[in-house]
Every structure is written in structure tokens, then in C-alpha cells.
PDB file of C-alpha atoms and ligand atoms in Angstrom:
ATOM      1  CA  UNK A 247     152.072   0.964-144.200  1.00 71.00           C
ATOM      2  CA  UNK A 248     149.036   3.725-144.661  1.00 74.00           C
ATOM      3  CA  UNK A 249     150.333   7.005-142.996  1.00 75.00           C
ATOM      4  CA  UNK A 250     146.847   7.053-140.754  1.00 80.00           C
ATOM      5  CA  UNK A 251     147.804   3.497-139.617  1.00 86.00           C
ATOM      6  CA  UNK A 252     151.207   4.452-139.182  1.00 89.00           C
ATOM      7  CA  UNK A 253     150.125   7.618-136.737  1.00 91.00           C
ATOM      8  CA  UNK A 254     148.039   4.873-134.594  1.00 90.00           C
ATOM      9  CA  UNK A 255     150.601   2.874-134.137  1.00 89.00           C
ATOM     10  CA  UNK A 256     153.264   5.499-132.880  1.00 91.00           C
ATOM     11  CA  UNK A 257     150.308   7.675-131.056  1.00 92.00           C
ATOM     12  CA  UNK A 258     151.433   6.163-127.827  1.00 93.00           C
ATOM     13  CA  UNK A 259     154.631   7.419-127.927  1.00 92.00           C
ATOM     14  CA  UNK A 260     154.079  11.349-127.691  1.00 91.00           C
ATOM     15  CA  UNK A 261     151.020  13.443-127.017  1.00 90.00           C
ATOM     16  CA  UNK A 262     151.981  15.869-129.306  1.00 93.00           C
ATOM     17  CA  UNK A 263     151.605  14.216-133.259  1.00 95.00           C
ATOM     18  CA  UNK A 264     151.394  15.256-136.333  1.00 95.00           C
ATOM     19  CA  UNK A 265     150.849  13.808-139.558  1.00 94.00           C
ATOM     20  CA  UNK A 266     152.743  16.036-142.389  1.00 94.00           C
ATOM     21  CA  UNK A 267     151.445  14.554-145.726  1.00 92.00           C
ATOM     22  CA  UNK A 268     154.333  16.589-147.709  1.00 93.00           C
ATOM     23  CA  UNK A 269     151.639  18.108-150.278  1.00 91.00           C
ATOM     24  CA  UNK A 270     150.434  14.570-151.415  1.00 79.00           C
ATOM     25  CA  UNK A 271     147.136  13.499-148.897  1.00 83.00           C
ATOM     26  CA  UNK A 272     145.336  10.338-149.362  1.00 85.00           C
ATOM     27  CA  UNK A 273     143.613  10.978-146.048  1.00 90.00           C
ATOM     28  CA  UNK A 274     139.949  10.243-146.298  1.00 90.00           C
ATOM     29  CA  UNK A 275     137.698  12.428-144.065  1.00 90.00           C
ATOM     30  CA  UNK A 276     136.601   9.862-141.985  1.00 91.00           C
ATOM     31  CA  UNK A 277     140.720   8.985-141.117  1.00 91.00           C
ATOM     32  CA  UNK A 278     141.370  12.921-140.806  1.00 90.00           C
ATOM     33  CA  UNK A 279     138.461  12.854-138.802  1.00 91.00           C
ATOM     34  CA  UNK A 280     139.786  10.078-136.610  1.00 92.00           C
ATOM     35  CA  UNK A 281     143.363  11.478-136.471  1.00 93.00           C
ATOM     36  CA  UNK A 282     141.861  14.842-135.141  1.00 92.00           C
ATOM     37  CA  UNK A 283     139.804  12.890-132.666  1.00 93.00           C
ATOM     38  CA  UNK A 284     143.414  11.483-131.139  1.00 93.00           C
ATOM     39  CA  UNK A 285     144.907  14.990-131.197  1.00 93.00           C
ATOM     40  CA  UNK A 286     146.878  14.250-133.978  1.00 93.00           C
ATOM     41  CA  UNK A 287     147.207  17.339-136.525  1.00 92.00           C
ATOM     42  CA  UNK A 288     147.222  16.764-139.886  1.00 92.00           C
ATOM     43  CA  UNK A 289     149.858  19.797-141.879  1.00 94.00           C
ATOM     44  CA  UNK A 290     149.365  18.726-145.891  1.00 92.00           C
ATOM     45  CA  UNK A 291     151.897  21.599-147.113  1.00 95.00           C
ATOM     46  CA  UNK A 292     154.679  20.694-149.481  1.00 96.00           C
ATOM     47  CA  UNK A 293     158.074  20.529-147.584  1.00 96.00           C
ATOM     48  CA  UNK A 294     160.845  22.254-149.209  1.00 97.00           C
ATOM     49  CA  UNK A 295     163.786  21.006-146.926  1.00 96.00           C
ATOM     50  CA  UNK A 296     164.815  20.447-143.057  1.00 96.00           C
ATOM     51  CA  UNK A 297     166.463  21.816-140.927  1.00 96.00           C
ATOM     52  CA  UNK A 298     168.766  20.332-138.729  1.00 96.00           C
ATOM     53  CA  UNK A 299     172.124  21.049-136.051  1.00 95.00           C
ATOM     54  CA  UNK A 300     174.716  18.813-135.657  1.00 95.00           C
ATOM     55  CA  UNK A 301     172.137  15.951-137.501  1.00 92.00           C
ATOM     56  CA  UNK A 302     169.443  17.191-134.625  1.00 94.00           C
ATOM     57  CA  UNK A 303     166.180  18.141-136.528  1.00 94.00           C
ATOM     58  CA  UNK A 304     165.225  21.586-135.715  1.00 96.00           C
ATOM     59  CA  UNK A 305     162.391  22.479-137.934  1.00 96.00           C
ATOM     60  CA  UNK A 306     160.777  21.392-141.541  1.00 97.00           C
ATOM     61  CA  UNK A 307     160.646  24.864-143.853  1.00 97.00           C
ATOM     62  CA  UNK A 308     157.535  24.555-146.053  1.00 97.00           C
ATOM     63  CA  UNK A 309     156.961  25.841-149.710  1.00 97.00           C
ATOM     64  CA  UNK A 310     154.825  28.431-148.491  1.00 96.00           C
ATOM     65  CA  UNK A 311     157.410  29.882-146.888  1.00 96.00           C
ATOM     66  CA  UNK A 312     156.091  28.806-143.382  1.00 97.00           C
ATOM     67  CA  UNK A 313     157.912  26.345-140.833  1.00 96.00           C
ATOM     68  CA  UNK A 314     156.967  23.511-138.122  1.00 96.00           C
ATOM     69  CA  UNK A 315     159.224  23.421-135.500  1.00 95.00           C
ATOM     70  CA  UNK A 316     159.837  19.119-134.610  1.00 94.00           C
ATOM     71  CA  UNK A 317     162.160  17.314-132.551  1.00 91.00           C
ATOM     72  CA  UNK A 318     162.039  13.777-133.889  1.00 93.00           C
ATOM     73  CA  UNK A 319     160.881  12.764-137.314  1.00 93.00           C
ATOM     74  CA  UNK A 320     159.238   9.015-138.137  1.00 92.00           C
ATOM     75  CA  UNK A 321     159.154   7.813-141.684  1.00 88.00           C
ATOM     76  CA  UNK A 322     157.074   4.492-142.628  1.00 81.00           C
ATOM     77  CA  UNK A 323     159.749   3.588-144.924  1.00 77.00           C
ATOM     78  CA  UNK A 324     159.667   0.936-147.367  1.00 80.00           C
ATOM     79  CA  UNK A 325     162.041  -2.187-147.459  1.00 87.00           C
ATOM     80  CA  UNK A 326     164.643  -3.020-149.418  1.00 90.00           C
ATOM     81  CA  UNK A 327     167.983  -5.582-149.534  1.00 94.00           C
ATOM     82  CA  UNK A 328     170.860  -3.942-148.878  1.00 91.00           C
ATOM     83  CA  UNK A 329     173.032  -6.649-150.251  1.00 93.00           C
ATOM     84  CA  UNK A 330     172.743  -8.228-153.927  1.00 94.00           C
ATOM     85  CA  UNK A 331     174.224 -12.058-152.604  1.00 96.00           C
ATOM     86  CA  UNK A 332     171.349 -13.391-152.160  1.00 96.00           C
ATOM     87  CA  UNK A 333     169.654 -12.475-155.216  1.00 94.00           C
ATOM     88  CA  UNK A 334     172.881 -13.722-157.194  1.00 96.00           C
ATOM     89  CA  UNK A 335     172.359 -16.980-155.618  1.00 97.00           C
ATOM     90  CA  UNK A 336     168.879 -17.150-156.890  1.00 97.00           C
ATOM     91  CA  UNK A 337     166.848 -16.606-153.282  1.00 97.00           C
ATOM     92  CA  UNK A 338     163.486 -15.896-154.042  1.00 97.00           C
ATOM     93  CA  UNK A 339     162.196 -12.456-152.242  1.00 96.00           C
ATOM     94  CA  UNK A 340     158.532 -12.010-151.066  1.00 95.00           C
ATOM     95  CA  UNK A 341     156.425  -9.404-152.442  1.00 91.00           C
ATOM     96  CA  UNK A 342     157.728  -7.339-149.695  1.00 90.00           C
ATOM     97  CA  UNK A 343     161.408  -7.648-150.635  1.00 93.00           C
ATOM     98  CA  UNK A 344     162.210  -9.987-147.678  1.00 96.00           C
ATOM     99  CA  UNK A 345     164.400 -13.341-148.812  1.00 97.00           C
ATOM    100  CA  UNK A 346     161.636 -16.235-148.534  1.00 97.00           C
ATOM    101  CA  UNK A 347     162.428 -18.734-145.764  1.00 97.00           C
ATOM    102  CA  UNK A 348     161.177 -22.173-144.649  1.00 96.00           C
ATOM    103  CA  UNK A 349     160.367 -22.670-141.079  1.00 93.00           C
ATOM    104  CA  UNK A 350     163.926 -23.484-140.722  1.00 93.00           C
ATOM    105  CA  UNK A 351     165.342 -20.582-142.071  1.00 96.00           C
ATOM    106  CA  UNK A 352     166.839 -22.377-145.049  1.00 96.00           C
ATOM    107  CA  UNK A 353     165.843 -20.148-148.593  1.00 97.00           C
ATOM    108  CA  UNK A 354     164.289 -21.437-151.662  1.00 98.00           C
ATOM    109  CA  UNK A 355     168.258 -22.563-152.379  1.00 98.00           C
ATOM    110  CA  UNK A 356     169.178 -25.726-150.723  1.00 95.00           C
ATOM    111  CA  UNK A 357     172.213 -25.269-148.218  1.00 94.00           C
ATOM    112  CA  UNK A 358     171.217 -21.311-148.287  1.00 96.00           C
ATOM    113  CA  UNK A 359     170.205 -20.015-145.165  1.00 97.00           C
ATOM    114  CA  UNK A 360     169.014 -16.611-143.645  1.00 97.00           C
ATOM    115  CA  UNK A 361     167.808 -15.199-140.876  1.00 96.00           C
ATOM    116  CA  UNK A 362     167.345 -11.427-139.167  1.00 96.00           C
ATOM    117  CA  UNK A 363     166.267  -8.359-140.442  1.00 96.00           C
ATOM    118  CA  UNK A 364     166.615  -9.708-143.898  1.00 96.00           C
ATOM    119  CA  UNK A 365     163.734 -12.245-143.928  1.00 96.00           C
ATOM    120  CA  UNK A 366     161.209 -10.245-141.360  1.00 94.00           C
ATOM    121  CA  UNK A 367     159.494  -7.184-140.748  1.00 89.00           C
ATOM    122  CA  UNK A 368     159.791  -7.897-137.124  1.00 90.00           C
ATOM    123  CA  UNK A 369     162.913  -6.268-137.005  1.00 92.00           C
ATOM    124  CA  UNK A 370     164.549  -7.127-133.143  1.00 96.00           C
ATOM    125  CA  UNK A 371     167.645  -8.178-132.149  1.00 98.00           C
ATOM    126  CA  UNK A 372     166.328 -10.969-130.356  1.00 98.00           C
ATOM    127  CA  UNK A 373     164.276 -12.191-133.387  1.00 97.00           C
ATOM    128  CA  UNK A 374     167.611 -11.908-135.431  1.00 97.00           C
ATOM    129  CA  UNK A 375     169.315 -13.633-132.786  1.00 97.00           C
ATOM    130  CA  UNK A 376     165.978 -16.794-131.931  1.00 96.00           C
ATOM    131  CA  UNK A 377     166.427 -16.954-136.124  1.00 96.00           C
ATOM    132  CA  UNK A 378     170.244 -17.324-136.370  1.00 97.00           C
ATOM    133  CA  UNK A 379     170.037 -20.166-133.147  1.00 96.00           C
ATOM    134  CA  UNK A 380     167.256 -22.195-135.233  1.00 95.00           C
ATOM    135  CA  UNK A 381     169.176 -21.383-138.247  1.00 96.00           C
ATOM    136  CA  UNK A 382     172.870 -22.722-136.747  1.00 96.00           C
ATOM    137  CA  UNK A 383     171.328 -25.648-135.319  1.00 96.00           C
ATOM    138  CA  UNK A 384     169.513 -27.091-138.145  1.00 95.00           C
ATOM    139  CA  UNK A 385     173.047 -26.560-140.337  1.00 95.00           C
ATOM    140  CA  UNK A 386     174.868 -28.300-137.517  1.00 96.00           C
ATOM    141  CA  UNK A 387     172.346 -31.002-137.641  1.00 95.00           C
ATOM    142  CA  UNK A 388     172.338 -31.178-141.779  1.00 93.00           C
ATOM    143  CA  UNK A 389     176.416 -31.464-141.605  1.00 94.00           C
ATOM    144  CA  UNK A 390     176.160 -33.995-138.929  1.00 94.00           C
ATOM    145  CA  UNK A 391     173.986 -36.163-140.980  1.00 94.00           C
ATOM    146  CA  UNK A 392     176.025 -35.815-144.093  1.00 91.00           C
ATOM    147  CA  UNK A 393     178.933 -37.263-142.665  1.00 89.00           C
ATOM    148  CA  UNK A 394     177.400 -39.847-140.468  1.00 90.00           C
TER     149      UNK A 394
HETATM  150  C1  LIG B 405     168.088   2.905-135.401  1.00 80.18           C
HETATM  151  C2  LIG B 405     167.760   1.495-135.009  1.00 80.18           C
HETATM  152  C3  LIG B 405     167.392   1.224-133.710  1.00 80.18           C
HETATM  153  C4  LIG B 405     167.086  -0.077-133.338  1.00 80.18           C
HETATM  154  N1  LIG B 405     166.742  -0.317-132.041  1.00 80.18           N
HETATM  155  C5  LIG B 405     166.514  -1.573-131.654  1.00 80.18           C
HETATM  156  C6  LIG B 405     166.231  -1.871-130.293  1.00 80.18           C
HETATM  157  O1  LIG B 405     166.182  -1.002-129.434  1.00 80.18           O
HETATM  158  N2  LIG B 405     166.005  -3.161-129.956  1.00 80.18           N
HETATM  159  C7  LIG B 405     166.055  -4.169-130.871  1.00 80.18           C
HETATM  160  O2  LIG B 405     165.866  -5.330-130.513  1.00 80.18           O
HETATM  161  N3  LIG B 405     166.323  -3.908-132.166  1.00 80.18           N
HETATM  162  C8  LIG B 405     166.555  -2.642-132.575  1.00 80.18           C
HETATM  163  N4  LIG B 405     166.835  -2.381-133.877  1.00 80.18           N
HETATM  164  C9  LIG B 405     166.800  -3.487-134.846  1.00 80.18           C
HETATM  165  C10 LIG B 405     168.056  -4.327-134.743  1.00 80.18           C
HETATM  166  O3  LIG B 405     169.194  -3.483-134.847  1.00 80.18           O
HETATM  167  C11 LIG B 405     168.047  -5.338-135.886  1.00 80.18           C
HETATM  168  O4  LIG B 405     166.838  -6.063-135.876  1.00 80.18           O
HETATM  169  C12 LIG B 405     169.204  -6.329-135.772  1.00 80.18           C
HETATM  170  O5  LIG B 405     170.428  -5.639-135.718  1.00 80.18           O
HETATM  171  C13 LIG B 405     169.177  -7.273-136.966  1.00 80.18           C
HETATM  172  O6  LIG B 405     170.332  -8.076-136.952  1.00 80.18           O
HETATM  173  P1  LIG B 405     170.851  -8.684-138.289  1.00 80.18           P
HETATM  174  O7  LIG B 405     172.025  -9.522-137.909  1.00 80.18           O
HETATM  175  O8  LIG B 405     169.737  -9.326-139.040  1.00 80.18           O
HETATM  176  O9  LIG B 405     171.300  -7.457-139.200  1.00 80.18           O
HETATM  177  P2  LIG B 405     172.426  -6.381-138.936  1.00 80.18           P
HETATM  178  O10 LIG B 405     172.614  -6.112-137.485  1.00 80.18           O
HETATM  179  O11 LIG B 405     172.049  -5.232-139.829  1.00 80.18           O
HETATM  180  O12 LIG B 405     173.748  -7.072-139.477  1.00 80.18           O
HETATM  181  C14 LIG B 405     173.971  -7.286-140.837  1.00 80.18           C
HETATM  182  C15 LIG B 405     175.469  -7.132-141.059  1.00 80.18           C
HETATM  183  O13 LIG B 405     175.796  -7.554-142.387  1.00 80.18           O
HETATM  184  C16 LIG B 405     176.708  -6.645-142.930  1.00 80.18           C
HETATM  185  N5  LIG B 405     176.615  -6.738-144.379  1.00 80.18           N
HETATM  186  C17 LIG B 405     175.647  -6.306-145.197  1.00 80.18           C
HETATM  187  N6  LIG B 405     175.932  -6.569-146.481  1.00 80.18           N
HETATM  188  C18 LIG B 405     177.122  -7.211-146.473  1.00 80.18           C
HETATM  189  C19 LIG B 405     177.961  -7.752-147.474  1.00 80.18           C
HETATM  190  N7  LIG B 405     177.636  -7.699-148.768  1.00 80.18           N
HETATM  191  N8  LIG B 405     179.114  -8.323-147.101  1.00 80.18           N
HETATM  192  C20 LIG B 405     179.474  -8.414-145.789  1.00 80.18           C
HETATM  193  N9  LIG B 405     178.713  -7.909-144.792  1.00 80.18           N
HETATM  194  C21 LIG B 405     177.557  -7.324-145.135  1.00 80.18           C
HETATM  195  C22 LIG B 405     176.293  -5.303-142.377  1.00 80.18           C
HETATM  196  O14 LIG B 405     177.344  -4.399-142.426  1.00 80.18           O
HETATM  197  C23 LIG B 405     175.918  -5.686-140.949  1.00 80.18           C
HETATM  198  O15 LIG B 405     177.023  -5.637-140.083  1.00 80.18           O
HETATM  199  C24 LIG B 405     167.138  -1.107-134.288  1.00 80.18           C
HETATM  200  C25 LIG B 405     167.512  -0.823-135.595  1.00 80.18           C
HETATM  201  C26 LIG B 405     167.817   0.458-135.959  1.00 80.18           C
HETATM  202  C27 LIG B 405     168.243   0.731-137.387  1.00 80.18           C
END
């Protein structure tokens, strides 16, 4: 996700933003414009390291020499499979790196299922949960049917 999308959609969450670009802004002036509008500073110094007590973050120390002090840090991170199985069993992935599913959970490998964070950006417990249900049912049904 764009880091000016990713500041609207966590701008509810504090009245006190910023945007730090670590050296490296692809902010347009219209979206810097827009940020500042919200309240949300935009800091594009390089970051040379953190700072941090007990794994609390206490402040980001810049190249320059200067520092911010934060208390929580966001990161629009990317996505990636923790676990090689599914690959090994020939699951295709989306573009995105999720393992492609039917509307039954069951992968591009017949018998194969998944469900949770592993096939969805919506990352919840109770979509993990809704997808594991649909997921155990259909099974139960496809077992049922195979030996009846
Ligand atoms: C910091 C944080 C906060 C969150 N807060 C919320 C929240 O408030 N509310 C909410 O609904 N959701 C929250 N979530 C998201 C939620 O935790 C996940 O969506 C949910 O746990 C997904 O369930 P899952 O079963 O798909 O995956 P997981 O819970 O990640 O379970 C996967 C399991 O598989 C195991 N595993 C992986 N590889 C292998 C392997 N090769 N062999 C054997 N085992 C393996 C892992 O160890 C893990 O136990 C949060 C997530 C994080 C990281």
C-alpha cells in the first residue's frame, strides 16, 4: 500500500501523525499537500537506527544527527508465506503472495485446502476462523461422499 494511503487509513487512530519517508519520498505535492491538510507531518530524513527500552520505541536517531521522539511505529509491510508446504505441493500464490483459493477454500490442488491469514489480506481471527468452518465442512462433506 502507498505510504499517503497508508497515513489515511491509520489517521483516525491518533491526532498526532507523521509520515517518516526514511530519505526515499515518492510524495507528490498534491499528497504532501493533503497530508499537511490532516495534520499529518511529513519528516523525509534518512533514519540511521531506533531506539528502543525493554522493545518500547523511544525515539528514531536520524543521519543528520537529529532525533524524533515516537511511541508506536506502523509499517505497511509487504506479505509473504511463512511456510514453504504449500508451495511444495504445487499451490498456486496470487500476485500478492496469498495461496489462491476457490470459494470453498480448496487450492488449485485437489484435496488441498487453506484458509486464514494465508489466503487473505483481511487478516482477523474471525475471518480465519468463518474460513476454517467453510473449509472443515466442505472436507467433511467431500469424505462423506467418498465413502457413501
Ligand atoms: C500483532 C497482531 C495483532 C493482531 N490483533 C488482532 C486482533 O485484535 N483481532 C483480530 O481479529 N486479529 C488480530 N490479528 C490477526 C490474527 O492474529 C490473525 O488473523 C489470525 O491469528 C490468523 O489465524 P491463522 O490460523 O490463519 O494463522 P496463525 O494464527 O498465524 O496460525 C498459524 C499457525 O501455523 C503455525 N505454522 C506455521 N508454519 C508451520 C509449519 N511449517 N508447520 C507447523 N506449523 C506451522 C504457526 O506457528 C501458527 O501457530 C493480529 C495479528 C497480529 C500479528
Amino acid at each position: 500500500m502507498p505510504v499517503c494511503d497508508f497515513s489515511r487509513l491509520i489517521s483516525n487512530w491518533t491526532s498526532d501523525l507523521i509520515l517518516f519517508t526514511n530519505g526515499h519520498s515518492t510524495l507528490t505535492g498534491e499528497q504532501i499537500g493533503k497530508l499537511e491538510e490532516h495534520h499529518i507531518k511529513v519528516v523525509d530524513k534518512e533514519i540511521e537506527r531506533f531506539e528502543h527500552i525493554n522493545g518500547y520505541l523511544q525515539n528514531i536517531y536520524f543521519k543528520d544527527g537529529s532525533r524524533s521522539f515516537v511511541k508506536v511505529m506502523y509499517v505497511p509491510g509487504g506479505f509473504e508465506q511463512h511456510c514453504e508446504i504449500p508451495e511444495s505441493l504445487g499451490c498456486d500464490l496470487t500476485e500478492e503472495g496469498y495461496i489462491k483459493v476457490d470459494a470453498f477454500q480448496e487450492t488449485t490442488v485437489k484435496g488441498v485446502f487453506a484458509c486464514g491469514d494465508n489466503v487473505s489480506r483481511m487478516r482477523t481471527v474471525a475471518n480465519a476462523v468463518a474460513m476454517g468452518t467453510a473449509a472443515g465442512m466442505i472436507v467433511s462433506k467431500k469424505i462423506r461422499f467418498e465413502e457413501f
